[in-house]
PDB file of C-alpha atoms in Angstrom:
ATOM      1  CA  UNK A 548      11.521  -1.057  12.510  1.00  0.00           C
ATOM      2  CA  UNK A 549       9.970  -0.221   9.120  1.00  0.00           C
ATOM      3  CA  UNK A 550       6.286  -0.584   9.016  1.00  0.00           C
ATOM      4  CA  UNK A 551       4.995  -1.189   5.535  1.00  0.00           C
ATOM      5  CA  UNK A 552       1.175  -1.453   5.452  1.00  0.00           C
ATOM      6  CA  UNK A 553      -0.572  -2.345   2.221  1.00  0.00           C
ATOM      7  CA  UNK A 554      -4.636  -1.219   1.842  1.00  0.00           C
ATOM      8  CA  UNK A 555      -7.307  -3.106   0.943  1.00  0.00           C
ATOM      9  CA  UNK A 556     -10.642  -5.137   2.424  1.00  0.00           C
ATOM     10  CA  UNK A 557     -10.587  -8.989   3.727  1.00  0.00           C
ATOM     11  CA  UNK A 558     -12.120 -11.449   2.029  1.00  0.00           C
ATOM     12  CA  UNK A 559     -12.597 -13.105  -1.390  1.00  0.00           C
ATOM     13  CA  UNK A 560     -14.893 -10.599  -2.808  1.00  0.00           C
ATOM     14  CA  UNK A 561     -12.632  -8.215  -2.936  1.00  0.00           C
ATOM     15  CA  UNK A 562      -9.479 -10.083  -3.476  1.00  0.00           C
ATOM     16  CA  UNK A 563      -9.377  -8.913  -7.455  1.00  0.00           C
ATOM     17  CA  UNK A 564     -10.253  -5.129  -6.965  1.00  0.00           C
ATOM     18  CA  UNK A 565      -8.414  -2.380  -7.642  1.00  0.00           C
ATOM     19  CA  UNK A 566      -9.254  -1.059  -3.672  1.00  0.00           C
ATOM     20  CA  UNK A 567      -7.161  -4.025  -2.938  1.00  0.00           C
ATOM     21  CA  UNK A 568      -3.572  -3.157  -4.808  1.00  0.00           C
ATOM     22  CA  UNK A 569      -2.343  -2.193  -1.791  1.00  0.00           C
ATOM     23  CA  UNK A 570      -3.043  -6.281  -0.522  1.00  0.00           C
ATOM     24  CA  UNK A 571      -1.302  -7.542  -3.837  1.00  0.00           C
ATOM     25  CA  UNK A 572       1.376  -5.382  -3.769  1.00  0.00           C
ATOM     26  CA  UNK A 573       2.265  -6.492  -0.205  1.00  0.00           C
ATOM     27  CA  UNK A 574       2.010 -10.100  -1.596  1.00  0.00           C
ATOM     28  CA  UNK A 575       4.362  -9.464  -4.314  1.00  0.00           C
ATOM     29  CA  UNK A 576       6.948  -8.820  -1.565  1.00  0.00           C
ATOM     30  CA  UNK A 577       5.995 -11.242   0.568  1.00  0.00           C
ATOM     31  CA  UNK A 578       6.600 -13.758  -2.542  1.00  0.00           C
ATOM     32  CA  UNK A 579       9.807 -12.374  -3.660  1.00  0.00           C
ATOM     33  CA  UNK A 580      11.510 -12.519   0.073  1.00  0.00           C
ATOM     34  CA  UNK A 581      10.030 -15.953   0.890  1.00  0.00           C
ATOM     35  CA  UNK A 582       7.594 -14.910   3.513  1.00  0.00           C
ATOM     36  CA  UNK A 583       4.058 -15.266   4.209  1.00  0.00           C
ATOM     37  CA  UNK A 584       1.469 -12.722   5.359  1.00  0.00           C
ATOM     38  CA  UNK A 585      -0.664 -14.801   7.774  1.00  0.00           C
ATOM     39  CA  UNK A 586      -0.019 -13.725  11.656  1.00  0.00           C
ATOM     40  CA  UNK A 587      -3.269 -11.746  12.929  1.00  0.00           C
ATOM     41  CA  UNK A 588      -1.945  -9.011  15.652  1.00  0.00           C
ATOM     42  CA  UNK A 589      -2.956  -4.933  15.348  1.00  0.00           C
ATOM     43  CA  UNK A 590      -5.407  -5.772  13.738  1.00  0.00           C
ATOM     44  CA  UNK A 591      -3.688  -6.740  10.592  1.00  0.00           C
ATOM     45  CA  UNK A 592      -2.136  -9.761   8.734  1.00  0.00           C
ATOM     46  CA  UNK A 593       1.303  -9.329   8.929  1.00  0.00           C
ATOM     47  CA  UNK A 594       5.195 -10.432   8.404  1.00  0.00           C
ATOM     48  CA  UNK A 595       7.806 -10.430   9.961  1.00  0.00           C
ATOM     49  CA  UNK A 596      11.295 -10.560   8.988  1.00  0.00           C
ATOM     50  CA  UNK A 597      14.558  -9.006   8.158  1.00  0.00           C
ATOM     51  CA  UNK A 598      16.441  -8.401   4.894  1.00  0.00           C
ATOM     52  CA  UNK A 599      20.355  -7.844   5.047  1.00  0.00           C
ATOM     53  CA  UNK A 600      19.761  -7.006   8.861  1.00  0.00           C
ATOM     54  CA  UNK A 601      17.036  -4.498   8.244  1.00  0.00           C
ATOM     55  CA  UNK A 602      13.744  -5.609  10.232  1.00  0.00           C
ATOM     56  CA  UNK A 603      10.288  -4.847   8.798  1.00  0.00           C
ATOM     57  CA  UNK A 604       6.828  -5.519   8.865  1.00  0.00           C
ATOM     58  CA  UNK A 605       4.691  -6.035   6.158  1.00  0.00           C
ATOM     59  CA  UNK A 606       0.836  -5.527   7.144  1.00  0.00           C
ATOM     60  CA  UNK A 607      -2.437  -5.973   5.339  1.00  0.00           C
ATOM     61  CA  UNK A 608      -4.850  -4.460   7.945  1.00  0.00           C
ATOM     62  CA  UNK A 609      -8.378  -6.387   7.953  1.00  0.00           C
ATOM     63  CA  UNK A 610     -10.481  -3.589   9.390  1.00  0.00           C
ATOM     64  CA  UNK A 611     -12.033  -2.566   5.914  1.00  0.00           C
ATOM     65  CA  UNK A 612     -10.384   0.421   3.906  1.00  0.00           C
ATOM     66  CA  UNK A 613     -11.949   2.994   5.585  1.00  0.00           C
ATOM     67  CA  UNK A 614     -11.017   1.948   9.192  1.00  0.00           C
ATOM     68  CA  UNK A 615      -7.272   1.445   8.173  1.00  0.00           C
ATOM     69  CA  UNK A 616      -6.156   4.443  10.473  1.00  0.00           C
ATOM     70  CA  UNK A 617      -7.071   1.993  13.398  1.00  0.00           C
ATOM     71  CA  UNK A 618      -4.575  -0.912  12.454  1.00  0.00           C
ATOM     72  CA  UNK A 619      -2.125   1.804  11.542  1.00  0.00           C
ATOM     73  CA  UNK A 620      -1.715   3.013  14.978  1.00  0.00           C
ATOM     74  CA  UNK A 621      -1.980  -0.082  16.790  1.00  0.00           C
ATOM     75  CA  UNK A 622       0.791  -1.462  14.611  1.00  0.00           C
ATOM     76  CA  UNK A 623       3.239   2.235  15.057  1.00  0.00           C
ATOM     77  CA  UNK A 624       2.648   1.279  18.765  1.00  0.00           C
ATOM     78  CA  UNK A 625       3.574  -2.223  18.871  1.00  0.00           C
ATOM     79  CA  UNK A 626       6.980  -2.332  17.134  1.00  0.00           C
ATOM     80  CA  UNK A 627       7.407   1.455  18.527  1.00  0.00           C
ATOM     81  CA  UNK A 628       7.853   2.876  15.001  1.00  0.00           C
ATOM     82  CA  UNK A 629       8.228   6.683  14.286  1.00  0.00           C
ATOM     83  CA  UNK A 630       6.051   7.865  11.514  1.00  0.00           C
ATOM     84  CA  UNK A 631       9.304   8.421   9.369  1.00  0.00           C
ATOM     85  CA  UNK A 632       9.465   4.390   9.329  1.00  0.00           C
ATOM     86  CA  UNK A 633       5.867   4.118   8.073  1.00  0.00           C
ATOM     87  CA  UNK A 634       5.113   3.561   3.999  1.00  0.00           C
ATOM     88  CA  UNK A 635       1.629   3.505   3.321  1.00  0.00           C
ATOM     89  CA  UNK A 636       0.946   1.331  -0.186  1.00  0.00           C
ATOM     90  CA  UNK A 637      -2.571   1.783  -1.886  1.00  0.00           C
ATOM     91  CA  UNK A 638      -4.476   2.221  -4.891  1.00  0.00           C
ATOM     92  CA  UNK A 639      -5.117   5.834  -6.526  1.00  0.00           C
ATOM     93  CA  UNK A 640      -7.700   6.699  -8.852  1.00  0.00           C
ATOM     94  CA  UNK A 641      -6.195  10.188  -9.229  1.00  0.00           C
ATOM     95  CA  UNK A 642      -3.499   9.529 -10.943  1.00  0.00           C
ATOM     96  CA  UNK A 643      -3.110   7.349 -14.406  1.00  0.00           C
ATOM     97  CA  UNK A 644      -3.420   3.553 -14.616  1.00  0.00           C
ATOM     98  CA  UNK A 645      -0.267   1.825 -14.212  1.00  0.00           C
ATOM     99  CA  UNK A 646       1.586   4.763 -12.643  1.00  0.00           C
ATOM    100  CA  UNK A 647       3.539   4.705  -9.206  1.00  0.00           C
ATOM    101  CA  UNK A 648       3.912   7.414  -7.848  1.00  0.00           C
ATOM    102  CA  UNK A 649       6.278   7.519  -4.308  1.00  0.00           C
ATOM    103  CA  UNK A 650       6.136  10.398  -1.963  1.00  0.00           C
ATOM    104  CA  UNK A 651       7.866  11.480   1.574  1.00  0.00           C
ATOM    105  CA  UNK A 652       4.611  13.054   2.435  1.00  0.00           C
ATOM    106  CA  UNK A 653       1.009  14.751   1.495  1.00  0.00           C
ATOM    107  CA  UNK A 654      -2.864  14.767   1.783  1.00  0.00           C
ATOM    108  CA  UNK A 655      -5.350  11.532   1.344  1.00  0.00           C
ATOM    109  CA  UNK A 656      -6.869  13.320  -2.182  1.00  0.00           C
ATOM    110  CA  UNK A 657      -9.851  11.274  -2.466  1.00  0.00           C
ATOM    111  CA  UNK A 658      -8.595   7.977  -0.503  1.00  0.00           C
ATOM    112  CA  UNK A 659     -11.100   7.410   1.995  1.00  0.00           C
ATOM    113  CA  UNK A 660      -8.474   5.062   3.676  1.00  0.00           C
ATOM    114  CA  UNK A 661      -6.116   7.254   3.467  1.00  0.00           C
ATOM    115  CA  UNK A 662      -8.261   9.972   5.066  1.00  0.00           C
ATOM    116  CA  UNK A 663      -9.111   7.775   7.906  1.00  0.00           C
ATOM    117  CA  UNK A 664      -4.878   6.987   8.851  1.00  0.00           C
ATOM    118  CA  UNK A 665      -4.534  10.658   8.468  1.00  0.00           C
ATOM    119  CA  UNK A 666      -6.973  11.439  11.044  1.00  0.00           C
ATOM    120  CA  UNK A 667      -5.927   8.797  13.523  1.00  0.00           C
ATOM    121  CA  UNK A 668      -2.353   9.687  12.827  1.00  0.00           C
ATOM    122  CA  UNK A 669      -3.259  13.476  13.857  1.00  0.00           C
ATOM    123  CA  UNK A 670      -0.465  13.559  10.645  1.00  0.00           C
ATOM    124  CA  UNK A 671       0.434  13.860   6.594  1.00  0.00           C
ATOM    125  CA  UNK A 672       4.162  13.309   7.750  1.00  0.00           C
ATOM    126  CA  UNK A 673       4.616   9.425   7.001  1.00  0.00           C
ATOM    127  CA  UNK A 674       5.649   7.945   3.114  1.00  0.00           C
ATOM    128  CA  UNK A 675       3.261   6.961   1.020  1.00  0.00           C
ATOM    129  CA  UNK A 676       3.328   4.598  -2.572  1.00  0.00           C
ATOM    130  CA  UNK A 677       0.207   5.167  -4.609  1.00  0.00           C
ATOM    131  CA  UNK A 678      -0.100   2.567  -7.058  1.00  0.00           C
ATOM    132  CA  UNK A 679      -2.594   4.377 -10.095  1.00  0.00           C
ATOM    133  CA  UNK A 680      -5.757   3.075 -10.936  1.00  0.00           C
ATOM    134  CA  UNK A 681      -7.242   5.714 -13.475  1.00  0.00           C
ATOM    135  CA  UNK A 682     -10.613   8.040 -13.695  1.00  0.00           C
ATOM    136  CA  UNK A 683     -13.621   5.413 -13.268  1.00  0.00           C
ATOM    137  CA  UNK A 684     -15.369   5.211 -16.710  1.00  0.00           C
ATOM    138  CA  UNK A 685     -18.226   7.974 -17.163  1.00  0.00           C
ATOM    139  CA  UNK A 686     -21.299   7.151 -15.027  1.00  0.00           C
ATOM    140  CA  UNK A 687     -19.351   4.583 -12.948  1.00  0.00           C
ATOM    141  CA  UNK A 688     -19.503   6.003  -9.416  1.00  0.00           C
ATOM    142  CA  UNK A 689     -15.766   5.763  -7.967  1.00  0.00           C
ATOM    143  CA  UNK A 690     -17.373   3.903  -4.628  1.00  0.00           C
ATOM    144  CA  UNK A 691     -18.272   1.276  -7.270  1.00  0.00           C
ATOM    145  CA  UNK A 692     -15.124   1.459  -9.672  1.00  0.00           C
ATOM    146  CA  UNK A 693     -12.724   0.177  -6.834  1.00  0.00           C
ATOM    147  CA  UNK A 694     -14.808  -2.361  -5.654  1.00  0.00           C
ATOM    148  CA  UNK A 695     -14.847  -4.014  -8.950  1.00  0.00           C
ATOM    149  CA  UNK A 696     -12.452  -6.791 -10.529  1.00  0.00           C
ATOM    150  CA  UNK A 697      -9.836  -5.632 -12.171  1.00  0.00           C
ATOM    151  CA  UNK A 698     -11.244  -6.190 -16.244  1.00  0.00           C
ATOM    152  CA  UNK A 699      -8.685  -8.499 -17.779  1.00  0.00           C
ATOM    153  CA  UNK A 700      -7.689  -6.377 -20.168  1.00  0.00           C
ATOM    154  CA  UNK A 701      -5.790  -4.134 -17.794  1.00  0.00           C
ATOM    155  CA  UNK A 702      -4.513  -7.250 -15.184  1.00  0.00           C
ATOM    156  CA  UNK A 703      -1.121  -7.005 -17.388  1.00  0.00           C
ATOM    157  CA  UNK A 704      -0.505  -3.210 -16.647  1.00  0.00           C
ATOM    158  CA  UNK A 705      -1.668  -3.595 -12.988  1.00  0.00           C
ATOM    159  CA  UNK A 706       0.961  -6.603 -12.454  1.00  0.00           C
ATOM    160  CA  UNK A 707       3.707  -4.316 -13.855  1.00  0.00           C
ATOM    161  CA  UNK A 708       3.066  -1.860 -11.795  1.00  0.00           C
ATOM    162  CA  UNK A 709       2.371  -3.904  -8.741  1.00  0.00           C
ATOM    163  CA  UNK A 710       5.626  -5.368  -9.396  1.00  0.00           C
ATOM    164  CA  UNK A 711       7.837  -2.185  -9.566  1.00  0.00           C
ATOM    165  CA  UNK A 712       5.919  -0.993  -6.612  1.00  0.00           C
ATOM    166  CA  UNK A 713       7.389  -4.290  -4.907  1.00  0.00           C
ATOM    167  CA  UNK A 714      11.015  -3.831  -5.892  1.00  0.00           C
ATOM    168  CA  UNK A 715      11.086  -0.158  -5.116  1.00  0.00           C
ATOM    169  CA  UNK A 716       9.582  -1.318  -1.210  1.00  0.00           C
ATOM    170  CA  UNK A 717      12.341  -4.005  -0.967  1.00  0.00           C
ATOM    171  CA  UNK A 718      15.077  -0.935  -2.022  1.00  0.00           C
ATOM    172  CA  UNK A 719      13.699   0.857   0.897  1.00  0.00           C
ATOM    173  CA  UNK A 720      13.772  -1.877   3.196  1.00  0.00           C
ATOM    174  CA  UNK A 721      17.138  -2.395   2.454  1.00  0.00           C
ATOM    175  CA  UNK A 722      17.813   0.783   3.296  1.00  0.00           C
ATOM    176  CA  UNK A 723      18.166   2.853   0.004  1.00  0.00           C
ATOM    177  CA  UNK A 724      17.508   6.822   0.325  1.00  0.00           C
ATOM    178  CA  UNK A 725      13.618   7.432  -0.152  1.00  0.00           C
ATOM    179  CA  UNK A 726      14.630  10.411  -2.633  1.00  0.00           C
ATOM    180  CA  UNK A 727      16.492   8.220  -4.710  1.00  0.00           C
ATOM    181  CA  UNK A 728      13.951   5.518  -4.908  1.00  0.00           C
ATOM    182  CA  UNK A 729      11.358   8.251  -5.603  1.00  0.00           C
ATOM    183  CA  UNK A 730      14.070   8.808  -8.416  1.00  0.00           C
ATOM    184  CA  UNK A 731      14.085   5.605  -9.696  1.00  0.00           C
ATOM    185  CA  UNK A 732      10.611   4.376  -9.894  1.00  0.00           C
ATOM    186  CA  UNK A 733       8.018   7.013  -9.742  1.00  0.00           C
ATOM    187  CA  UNK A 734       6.397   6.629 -13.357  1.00  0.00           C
ATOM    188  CA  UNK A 735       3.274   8.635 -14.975  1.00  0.00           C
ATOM    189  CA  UNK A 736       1.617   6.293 -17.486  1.00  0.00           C
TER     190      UNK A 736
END
């Protein structure tokens, strides 16, 4: 079964910040396959369902970002999923706003969250869709920068990409080749 887990924190405060793209990009799914995100098990608000005879989950763990590794495994154990059926979707301030950028493996860069499944994982060997945020402005500490809303002048770009980001997970769910939806959708804004 294909585990997709989205990042991001619980709760209203943070329901507009860029740490939470991983949340809205799970609800963009969600949306577009007529589902809802609202069972609590692993630790996580999840779905369950099936497109075209391919079962997944979609998860939003609510452990806080930097506990995510926790919900991760507890979720892998559950629906006895390999790491090869895990996608990990979350923001990325390393790379340029707007940009999606799919890969089969790698490190955490500066993803605390990230860092945190790694280590519980004991592995870099699971997929990964990093949603970009961009650089925080000068003398805006990045701890700070994805906390905050998302300024509405860049909630246009963000949807976009969110929205790709959806349609290339529901291609993988329904069982398209991870190369070519790397091929298809990773984009450098």
């Amino acid at each position: 079964m294909k585990i997709i887990v989205g990042l991001g924190n619980p709760g209203k405060k943070y329901l507009r910040a860029f740490h939470n793209i991983g949340f809205m990009t799970l609800e963009a799914v969600a949306q577009k396959l007529n589902i809802k995100i609202k069972k609590l098990r692993c630790k996580s608000l999840i779905a369950e369902s099936n497109l075209n005879g391919n079962k997944f989950v979609l998860a939003c763990p609510q452990t806080y970002m930097n506990l995510s590794g926790e919900a991760v495994v507890l979720l892998l154990e559950k629906f006895k999923s390999d790491l090869d059926e895990l996608l990990v979707v979350y923001d990325d301030a390393d790379i340029g706003l707007g940009s999606i950028r799919l890969r089969p493996w790698g490190s955490a860069g500066t993803h605390n969250g990230m860092k945190n499944i790694i280590q519980s994982l004991g592995s870099e060997q699971f997929k990964r869709l990093r949603i970009g945020i961009g650089p925080p402005p000068e003398h805006v500490p990045l701890h700070e920068y994805v906390l905050q809303d998302i300024p509405k002048d860049l909630r246009q770009t963000m949807f976009e990409a969110i929205m790709s980001a959806s349609d290339s997970i529901i291609d993988w769910i329904n069982g398209a080749p991870f190369d070519a939806i790397m091929q298809n959708y990773n984009k450098t804004n």
